[in-house]
Coordinates of C-alpha atoms and ligand atoms in Angstrom, one line a residue:
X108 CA -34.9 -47.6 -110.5
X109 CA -37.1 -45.6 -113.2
X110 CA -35.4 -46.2 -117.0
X111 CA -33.3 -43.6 -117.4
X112 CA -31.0 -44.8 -114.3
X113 CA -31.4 -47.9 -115.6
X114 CA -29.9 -47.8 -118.9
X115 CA -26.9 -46.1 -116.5
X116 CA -27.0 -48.4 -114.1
X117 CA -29.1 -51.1 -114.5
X118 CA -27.6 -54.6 -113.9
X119 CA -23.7 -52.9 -113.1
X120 CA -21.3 -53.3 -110.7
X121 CA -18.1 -51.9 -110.6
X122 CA -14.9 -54.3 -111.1
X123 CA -14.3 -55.6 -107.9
X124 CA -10.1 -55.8 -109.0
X125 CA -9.9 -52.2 -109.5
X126 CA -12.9 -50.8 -109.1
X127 CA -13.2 -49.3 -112.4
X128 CA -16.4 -48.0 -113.4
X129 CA -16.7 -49.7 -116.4
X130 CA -16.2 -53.7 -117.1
X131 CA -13.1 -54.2 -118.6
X132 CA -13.0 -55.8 -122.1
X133 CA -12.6 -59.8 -120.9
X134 CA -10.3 -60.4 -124.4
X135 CA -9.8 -63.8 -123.0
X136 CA -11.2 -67.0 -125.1
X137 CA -11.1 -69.1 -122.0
X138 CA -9.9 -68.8 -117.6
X139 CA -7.3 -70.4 -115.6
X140 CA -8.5 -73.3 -113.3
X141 CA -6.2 -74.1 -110.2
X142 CA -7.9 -77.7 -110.0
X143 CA -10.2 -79.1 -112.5
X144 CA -13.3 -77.5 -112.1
X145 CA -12.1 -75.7 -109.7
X146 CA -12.8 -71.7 -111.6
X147 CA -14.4 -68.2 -110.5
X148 CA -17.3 -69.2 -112.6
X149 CA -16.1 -68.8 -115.8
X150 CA -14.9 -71.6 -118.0
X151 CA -14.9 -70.7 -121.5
X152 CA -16.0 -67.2 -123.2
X153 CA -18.8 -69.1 -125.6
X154 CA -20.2 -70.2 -122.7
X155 CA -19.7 -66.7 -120.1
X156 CA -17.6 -63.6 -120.3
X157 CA -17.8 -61.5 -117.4
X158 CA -17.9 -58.2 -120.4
X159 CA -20.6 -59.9 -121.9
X160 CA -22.3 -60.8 -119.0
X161 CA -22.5 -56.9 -117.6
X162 CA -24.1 -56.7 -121.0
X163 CA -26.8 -59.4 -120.4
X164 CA -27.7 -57.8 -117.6
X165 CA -28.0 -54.1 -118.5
X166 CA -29.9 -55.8 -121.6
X167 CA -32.6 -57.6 -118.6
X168 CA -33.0 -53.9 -116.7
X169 CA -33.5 -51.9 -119.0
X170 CA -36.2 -54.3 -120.8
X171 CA -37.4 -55.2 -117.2
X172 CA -37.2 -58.9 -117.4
X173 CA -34.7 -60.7 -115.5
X174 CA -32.3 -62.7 -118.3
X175 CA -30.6 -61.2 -120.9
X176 CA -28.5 -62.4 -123.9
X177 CA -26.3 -61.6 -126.1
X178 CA -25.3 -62.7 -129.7
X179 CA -23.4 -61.9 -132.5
X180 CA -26.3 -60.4 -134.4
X181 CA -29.9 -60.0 -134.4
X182 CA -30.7 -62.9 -136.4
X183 CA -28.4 -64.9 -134.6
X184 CA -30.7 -64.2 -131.5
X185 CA -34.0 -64.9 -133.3
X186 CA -32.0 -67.8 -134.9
X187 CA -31.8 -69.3 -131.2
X188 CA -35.9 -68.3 -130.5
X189 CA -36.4 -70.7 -133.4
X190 CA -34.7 -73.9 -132.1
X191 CA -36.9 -73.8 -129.1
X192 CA -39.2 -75.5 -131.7
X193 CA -39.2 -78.8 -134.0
X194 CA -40.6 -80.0 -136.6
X195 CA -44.3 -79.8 -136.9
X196 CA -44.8 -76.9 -134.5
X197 CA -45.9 -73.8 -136.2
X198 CA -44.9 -70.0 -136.2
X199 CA -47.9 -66.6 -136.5
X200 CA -45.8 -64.2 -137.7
X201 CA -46.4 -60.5 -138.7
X202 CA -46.7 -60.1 -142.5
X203 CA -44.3 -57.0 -142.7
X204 CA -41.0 -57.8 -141.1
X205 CA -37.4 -57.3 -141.3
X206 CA -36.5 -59.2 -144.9
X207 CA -33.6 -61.3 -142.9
X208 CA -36.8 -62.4 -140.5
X209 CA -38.3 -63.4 -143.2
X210 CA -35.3 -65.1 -145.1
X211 CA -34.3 -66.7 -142.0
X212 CA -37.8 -68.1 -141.2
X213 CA -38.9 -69.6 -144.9
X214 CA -35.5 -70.4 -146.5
X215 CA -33.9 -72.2 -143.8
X216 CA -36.4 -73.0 -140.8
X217 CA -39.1 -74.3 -143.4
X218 CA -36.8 -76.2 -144.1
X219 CA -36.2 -78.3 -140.8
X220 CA -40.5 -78.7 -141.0
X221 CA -41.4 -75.5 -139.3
X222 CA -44.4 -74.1 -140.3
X223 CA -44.8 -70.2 -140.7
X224 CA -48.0 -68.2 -141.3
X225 CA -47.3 -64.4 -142.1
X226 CA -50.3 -62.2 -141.3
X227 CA -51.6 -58.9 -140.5
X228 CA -51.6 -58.5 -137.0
X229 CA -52.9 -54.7 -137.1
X230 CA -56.0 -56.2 -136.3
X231 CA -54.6 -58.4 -133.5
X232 CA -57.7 -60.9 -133.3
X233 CA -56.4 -62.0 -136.6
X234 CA -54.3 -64.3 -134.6
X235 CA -56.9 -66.6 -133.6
X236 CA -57.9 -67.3 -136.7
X237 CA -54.3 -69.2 -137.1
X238 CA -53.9 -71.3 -133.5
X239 CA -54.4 -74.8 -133.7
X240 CA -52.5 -77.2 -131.7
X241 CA -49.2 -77.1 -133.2
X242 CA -49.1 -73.6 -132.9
X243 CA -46.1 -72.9 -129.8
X244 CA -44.7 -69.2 -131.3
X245 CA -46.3 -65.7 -131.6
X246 CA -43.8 -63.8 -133.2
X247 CA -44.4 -60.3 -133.2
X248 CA -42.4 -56.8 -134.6
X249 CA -44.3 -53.4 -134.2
X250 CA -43.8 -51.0 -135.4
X251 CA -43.1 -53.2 -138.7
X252 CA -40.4 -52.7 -141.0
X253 CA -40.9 -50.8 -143.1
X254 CA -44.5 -49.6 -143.2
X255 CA -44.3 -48.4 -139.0
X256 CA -48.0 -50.5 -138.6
X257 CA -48.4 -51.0 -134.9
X258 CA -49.9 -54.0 -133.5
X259 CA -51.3 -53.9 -129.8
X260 CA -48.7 -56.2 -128.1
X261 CA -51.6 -56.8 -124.9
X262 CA -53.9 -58.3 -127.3
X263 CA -51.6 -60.2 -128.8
X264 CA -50.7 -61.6 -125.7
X265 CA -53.8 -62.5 -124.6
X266 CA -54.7 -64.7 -127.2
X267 CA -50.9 -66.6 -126.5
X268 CA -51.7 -66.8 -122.6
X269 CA -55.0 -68.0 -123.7
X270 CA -53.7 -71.0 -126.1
X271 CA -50.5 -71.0 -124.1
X272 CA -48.2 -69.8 -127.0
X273 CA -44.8 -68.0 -126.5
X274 CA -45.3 -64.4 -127.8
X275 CA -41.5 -62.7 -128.7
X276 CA -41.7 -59.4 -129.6
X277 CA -38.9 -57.6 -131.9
X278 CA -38.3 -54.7 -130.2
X279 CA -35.4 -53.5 -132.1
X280 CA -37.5 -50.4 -133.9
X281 CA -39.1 -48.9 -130.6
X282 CA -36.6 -50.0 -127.9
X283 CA -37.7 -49.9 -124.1
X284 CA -37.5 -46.3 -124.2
X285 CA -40.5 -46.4 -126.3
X286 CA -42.1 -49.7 -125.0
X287 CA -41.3 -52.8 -122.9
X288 CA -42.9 -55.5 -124.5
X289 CA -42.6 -57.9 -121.3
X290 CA -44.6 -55.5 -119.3
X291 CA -47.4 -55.8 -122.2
X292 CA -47.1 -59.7 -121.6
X293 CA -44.2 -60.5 -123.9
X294 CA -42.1 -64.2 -122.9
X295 CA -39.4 -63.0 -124.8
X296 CA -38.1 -59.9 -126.4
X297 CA -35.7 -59.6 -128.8
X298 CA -33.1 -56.7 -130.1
X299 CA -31.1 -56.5 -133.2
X300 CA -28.8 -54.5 -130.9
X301 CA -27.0 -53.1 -134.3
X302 CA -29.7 -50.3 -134.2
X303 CA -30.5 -48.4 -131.6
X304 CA -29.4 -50.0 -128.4
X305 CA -25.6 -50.1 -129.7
X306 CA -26.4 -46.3 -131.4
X307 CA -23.4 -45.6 -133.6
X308 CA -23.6 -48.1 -136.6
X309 CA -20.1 -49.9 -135.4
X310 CA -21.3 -53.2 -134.0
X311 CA -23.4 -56.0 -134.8
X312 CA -25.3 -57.2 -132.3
X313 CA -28.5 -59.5 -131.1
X314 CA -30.2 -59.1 -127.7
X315 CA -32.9 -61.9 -126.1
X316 CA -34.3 -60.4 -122.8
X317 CA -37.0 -62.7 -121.0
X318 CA -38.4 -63.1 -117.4
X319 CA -39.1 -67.1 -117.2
X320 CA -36.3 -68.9 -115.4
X321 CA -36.9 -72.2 -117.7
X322 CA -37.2 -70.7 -120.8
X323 CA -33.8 -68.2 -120.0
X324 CA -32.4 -72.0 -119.3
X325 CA -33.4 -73.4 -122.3
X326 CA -32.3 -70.5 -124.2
X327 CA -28.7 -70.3 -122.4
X328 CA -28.6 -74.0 -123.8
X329 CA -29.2 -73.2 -127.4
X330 CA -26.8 -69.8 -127.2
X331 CA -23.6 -71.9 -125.6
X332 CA -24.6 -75.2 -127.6
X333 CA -25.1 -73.0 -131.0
X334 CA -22.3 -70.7 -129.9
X335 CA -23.6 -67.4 -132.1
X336 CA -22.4 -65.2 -129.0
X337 CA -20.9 -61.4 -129.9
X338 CA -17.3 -61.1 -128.5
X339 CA -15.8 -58.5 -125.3
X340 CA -15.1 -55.7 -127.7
X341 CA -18.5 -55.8 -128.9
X342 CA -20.0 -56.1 -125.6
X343 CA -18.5 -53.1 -124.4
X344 CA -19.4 -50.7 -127.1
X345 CA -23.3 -51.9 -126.7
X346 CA -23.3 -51.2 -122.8
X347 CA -21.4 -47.9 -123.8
X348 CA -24.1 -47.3 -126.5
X349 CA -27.2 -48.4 -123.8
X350 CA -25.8 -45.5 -121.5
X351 CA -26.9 -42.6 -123.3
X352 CA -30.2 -44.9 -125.0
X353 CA -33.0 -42.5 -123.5
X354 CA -31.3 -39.2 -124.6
X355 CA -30.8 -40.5 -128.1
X356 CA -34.3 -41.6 -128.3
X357 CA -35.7 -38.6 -127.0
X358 CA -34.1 -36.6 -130.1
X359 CA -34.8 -39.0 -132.7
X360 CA -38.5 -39.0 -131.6
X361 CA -38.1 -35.1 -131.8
X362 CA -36.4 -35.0 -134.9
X363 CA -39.0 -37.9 -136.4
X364 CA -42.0 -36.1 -135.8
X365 CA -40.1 -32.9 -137.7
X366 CA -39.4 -34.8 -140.5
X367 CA -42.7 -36.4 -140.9
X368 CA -44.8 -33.6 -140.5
X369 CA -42.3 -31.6 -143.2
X370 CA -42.6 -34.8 -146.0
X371 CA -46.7 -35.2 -145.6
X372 CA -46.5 -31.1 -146.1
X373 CA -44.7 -31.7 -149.2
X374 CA -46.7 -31.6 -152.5
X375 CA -45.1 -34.5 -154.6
X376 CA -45.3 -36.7 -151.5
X377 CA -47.8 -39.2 -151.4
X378 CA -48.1 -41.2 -148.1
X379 CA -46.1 -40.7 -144.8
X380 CA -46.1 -43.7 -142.8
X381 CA -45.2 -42.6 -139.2
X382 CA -47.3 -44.1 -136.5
X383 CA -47.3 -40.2 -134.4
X384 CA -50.4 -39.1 -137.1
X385 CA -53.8 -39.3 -135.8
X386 CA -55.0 -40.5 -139.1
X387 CA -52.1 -43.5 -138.8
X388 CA -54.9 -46.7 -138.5
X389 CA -53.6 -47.9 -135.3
X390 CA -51.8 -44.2 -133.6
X391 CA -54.3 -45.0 -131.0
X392 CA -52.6 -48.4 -129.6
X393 CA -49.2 -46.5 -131.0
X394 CA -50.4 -43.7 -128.1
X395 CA -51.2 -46.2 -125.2
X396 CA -48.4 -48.7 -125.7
X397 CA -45.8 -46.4 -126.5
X398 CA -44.0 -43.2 -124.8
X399 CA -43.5 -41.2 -128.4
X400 CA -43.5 -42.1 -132.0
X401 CA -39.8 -43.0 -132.9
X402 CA -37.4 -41.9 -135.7
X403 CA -38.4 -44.4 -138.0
X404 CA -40.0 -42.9 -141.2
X405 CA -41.4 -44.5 -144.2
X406 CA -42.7 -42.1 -147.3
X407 CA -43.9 -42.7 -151.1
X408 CA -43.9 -39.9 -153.8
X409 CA -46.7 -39.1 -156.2
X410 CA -46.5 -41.8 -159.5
X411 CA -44.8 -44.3 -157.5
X412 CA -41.9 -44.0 -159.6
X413 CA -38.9 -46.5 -159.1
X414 CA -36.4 -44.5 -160.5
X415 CA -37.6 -41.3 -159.0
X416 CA -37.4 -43.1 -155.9
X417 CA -33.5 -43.7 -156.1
X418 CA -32.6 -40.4 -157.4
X419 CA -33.8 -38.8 -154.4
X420 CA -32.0 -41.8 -152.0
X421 CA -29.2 -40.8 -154.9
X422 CA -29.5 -36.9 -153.9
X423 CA -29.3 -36.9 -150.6
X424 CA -26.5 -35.4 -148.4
X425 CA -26.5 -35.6 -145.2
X426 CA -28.6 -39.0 -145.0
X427 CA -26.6 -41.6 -146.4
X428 CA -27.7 -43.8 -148.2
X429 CA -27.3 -47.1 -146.7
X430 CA -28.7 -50.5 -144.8
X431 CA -29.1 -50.4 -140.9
X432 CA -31.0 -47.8 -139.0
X433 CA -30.9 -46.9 -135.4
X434 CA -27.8 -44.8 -135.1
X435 CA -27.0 -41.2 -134.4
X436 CA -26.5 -40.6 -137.6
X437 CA -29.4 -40.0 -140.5
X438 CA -29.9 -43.1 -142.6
X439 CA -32.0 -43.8 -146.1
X440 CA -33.0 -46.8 -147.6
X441 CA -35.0 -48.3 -150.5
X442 CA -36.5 -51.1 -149.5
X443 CA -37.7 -52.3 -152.7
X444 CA -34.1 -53.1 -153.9
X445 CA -32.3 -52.9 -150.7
X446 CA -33.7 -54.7 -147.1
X447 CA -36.6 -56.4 -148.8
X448 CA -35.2 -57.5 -151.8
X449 CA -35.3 -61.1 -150.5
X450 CA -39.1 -61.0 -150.4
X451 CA -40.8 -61.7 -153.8
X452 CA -42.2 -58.2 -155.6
X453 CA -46.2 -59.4 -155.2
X454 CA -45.2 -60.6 -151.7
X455 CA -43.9 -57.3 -150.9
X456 CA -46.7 -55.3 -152.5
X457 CA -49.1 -56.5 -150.7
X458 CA -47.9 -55.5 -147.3
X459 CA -47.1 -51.8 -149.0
X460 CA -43.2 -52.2 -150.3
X461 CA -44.2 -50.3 -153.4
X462 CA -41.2 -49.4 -156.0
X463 CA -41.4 -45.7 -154.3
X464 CA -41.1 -46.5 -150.7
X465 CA -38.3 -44.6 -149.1
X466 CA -37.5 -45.5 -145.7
X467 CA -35.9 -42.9 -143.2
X468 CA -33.7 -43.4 -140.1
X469 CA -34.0 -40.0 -138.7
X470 CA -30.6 -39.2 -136.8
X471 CA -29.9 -37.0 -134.1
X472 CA -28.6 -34.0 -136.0
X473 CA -30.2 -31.0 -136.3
X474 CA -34.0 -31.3 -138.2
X475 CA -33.7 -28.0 -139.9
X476 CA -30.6 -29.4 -141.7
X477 CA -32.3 -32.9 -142.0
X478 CA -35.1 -31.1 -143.8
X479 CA -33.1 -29.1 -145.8
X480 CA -31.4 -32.2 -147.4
X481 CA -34.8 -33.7 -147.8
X482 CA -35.6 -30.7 -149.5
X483 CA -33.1 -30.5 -152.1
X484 CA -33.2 -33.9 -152.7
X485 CA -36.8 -34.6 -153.3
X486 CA -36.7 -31.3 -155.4
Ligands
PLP726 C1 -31.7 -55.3 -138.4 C2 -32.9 -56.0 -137.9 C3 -32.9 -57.4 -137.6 C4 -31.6 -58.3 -137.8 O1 -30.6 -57.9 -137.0 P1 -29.0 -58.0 -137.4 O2 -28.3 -57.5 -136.2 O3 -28.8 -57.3 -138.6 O4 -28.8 -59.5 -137.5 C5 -34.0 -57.9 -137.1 N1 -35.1 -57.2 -136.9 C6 -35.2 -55.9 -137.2 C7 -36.4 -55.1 -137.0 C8 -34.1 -55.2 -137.7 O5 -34.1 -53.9 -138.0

């Protein structure tokens, strides 16, 4: 099946009661037993739920691996990557990451004795400079929130196979439209399913897709013994969302590259950061790893003026201004005082979170009207 099918089809059956065509919502916590133990294979909805489970495995086709899973959010999902380790073992991590990554890995992970090293990967050879023996996770988000760098997922995953180091890829800002990090040489790859895979800003959602039987095992373990699973309702909207995934990504790249080329037009914008440029530093890898650029914007006006910065998130119409990205409508943020707020303001600088970074989640509207807002707003 090529991916468009997929995301249709991928990993479905119909219900075998009715032979509807799509899963029923399971709203059951738990399933009758006629002897104990004796069940149709499910026992107890944190454990499996049949909704849920048609979700795991649209997640696993459509990422090509063979396990999928689901949780209640995206964190909750790297949360679970996380206690595959103990203390002493040590995480490479991109420098420029979702701020809940980055809350999640220094204010309560360091805390159990897990050691994190954040660092520029757009170079990926960087990498090597940080194994040693403890090292067991390669974690890995490209493009990177919010300054779209792109890091070559292959040669990242080289340098794991070579030191035998699990490389997860958050894939939540490209999706498998774009790029299939397991193909590339991923173990894992992870979704804040919130964004793009569920599509329309109403669920939140994590996804974990990998293709190793023992480390899906060990990972079922940690989701049913942790219990941070998403519920039936949930489940459904996401596998409702995945079913039209390559036609919203194909207008958001569409509408992404409109908007980008307008804003680096503008005169009282300073820097676009869109990895579709030639002049981006790493479009090439961008070109061979991925099918198009994305929706996902990042721009800085002339003066890198805070407040300027929020009177234009302020002015805006038809983008709203508010967290989250991903879904069919046009979203703005400010990173500076909004999704990186959590990461100190010289930590922040240095990756490029300057006081004027403005961060677009191009929708699937009309461009002329998105650029029309821009526009007024920008002034
Ligand atoms: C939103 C996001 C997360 C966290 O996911 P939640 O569903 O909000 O928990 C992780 N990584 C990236 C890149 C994100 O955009």
């Amino acid at each position: 099946m090529k991916f468009n099918t997929k995301t249709i089809h991928g990993g479905q059956e119909h219900d075998k009661a009715y032979g509807s065509v799509m899963p029923p919502i399971y709203q059951t916590s738990t399933y009758a037993q006629s002897t104990p133990g004796g069940h149709k294979g499910y026992e107890y909805s944190r454990t499996h739920n049949p909704t849920r489970n048609a979700l795991e495995n649209a997640f696993a086709s459509i990422e090509n691996g063979k396990y999928g899973l689901a949780f209640g959010s995206g964190l909750a999902a790297i949360d679970a990557i996380i206690k595959l380790l103990k203390p002493g073992d040590e995480v490479i991590s991109t420098n420029d990451l979702y701020g809940g990554t980055y809350r999640l890995f220094t204010k309560v992970f360091e805390g159990f004795g897990i050691k994190f090293h954040f660092i520029g990967m757009e170079n990926a050879s960087n990498i090597e400079d940080y194994v040693n023996e403890n090292t067991k996770l390669i974690w890995v988000e490209t493009p990177t929130n919010p300054m779209m760098n792109i890091i070559d997922v292959k040669a990242a995953s080289n340098i794991a196979k070579r030191h035998n180091i699990l490389l997860a890829v958050d894939n939540t800002f490209a999706t498998p439209y774009l790029q299939q990090p397991i193909d590339l040489g991923a173990d894992i790859v992870m979704h804040s399913a919130t964004k793009y895979l569920g599509g329309h800003s109403d669920v939140v959602m994590g996804a974990l897709v990998v293709k190793d039987k023992e480390l899906a095992d060990k990972l079922y373990f940690i989701q049913n013994a942790s219990g941070a699973v998403c519920g039936p309702q949930d489940s459904f909207l996401v596998l409702r969302g995945i079913k039209t995934l390559h036609i919203r990504m194909q207008r958001h790249c569409e509408n992404g590259k409109a908007v980008a080329e307008y804003l680096a037009s503008h005169p009282k914008i300073a820097k676009v950061y869109w990895p579709g440029f030639e002049n981006h530093p790493n479009h090439k890898i961008a070109k061979n790893q991925m099918k198009d650029f994305g929706g996902m914007i990042s721009f800085t006006t002339k003066g890198n003026n805070y407040n300027e910065a929020i009177r234009i998130v302020e002015n805006l119409k038809i983008f709203t201004l508010a967290e989250s990205l991903g879904g069919v409508e046009s979203l703005a943020g400010h990173p500076a005082s909004m999704t990186h707020a959590s990461i100190p303001k010289e930590e922040r600088e240095k990756t490029g979170v300057v006081d004027s970074l403005i961060r677009l989640s191009v929708g699937i509207e009309d461009a002329e009207d998105l650029i029309a807002d821009l526009a007024q707003a920008i002034g």
